Tab-separated table of C-alpha atoms in Angstrom:
chain	number	residue	atom	x	y	z
A	23	ILE	CA	114.268	62.986	152.318
A	24	ARG	CA	111.399	63.336	149.936
A	25	ARG	CA	111.560	64.482	146.353
A	26	PRO	CA	109.183	67.256	145.313
A	27	PRO	CA	106.633	66.544	142.578
A	28	ARG	CA	107.950	66.769	139.040
A	29	SER	CA	105.983	69.980	138.527
A	30	THR	CA	108.274	71.813	140.978
A	31	PRO	CA	110.422	74.177	138.918
A	32	LYS	CA	114.160	73.913	139.295
A	33	PRO	CA	115.951	77.084	140.358
A	34	SER	CA	118.324	76.840	137.419
A	35	SER	CA	118.778	74.763	134.327
A	36	ALA	CA	122.152	73.806	135.831
A	37	ALA	CA	120.552	72.059	138.835
A	38	SER	CA	120.165	68.317	138.585
A	39	ASP	CA	118.107	67.382	141.683
A	40	VAL	CA	116.122	69.142	144.399
A	41	TYR	CA	115.514	67.534	147.799
A	42	LYS	CA	113.510	68.950	150.686
A	43	ARG	CA	112.976	67.770	154.203
A	44	GLN	CA	111.163	69.033	157.261
A	45	VAL	CA	113.315	68.433	160.308
A	46	GLN	CA	113.113	68.776	164.035
A	47	CYS	CA	116.354	70.047	165.479
A	48	ASP	CA	117.899	71.153	168.754
A	49	VAL	CA	118.812	74.773	168.008
A	50	ARG	CA	121.707	76.033	170.136
A	51	GLU	CA	122.328	79.309	168.284
A	52	GLY	CA	120.440	81.220	165.612
A	53	THR	CA	116.921	80.688	164.319
A	54	PRO	CA	116.807	78.063	161.572
A	55	GLY	CA	113.520	77.190	159.913
A	56	SER	CA	111.870	73.813	159.859
A	57	LEU	CA	112.385	73.143	156.151
A	58	ASN	CA	115.730	72.360	154.584
A	59	VAL	CA	116.188	72.295	150.827
A	60	ILE	CA	119.227	70.790	149.145
A	61	ILE	CA	119.765	71.583	145.488
A	62	GLU	CA	122.329	69.385	143.797
A	63	PHE	CA	124.420	70.820	140.966
A	64	PRO	CA	126.937	69.050	138.725
A	65	SER	CA	129.795	71.012	140.331
A	66	LEU	CA	130.562	73.646	142.941
A	67	GLN	CA	131.266	76.165	140.175
A	68	SER	CA	127.912	75.550	138.491
A	69	ALA	CA	126.147	76.209	141.822
A	70	ILE	CA	128.058	79.474	142.233
A	71	SER	CA	127.283	80.470	138.644
A	72	ALA	CA	123.578	79.750	139.154
A	73	TYR	CA	123.527	81.871	142.321
A	74	GLU	CA	125.333	84.750	140.610
A	75	SER	CA	123.150	84.610	137.477
A	76	ALA	CA	120.972	87.589	136.621
A	77	ASP	CA	117.877	85.368	136.767
A	78	TYR	CA	118.512	84.282	140.353
A	79	GLN	CA	119.594	87.732	141.488
A	80	SER	CA	116.249	89.119	140.271
A	81	LEU	CA	114.446	86.412	142.288
A	82	ILE	CA	116.295	87.544	145.423
A	83	GLU	CA	114.784	91.010	145.033
A	84	LEU	CA	111.298	89.482	144.838
A	85	ARG	CA	111.849	87.049	147.706
A	86	THR	CA	113.582	89.274	150.271
A	87	PRO	CA	110.569	91.318	151.453
A	88	HIS	CA	108.554	88.134	152.048
A	89	SER	CA	110.913	85.537	153.486
A	90	GLU	CA	113.992	84.850	155.555
A	91	LEU	CA	116.521	82.174	154.756
A	92	THR	CA	120.065	81.038	155.131
A	93	LEU	CA	121.700	80.002	151.879
A	94	SER	CA	124.973	78.087	151.754
A	95	ILE	CA	126.894	76.748	148.800
A	96	SER	CA	129.032	73.766	149.753
A	97	GLU	CA	130.918	70.915	148.246
A	98	GLU	CA	129.234	67.553	147.795
A	99	LEU	CA	127.598	66.071	150.885
A	100	VAL	CA	128.805	62.525	151.309
A	101	ALA	CA	126.877	60.083	153.497
């Protein structure tokens, strides 16, 4: 996992860390991309609030015509 440069803007002031990783995977169903991004929030509720915020919802309108993605909100990933 590699951290983006400090100049990378965070998607919300509630986010604490952003990680991104290019991965090779054996796709059995669906069409995932080659870049995964994990955005860490202080809590599950703060991630949901950031997604539902007016700021992020306006970004969805800008992004949708130009990209495809799968977005999931989940509890903490533990190694």
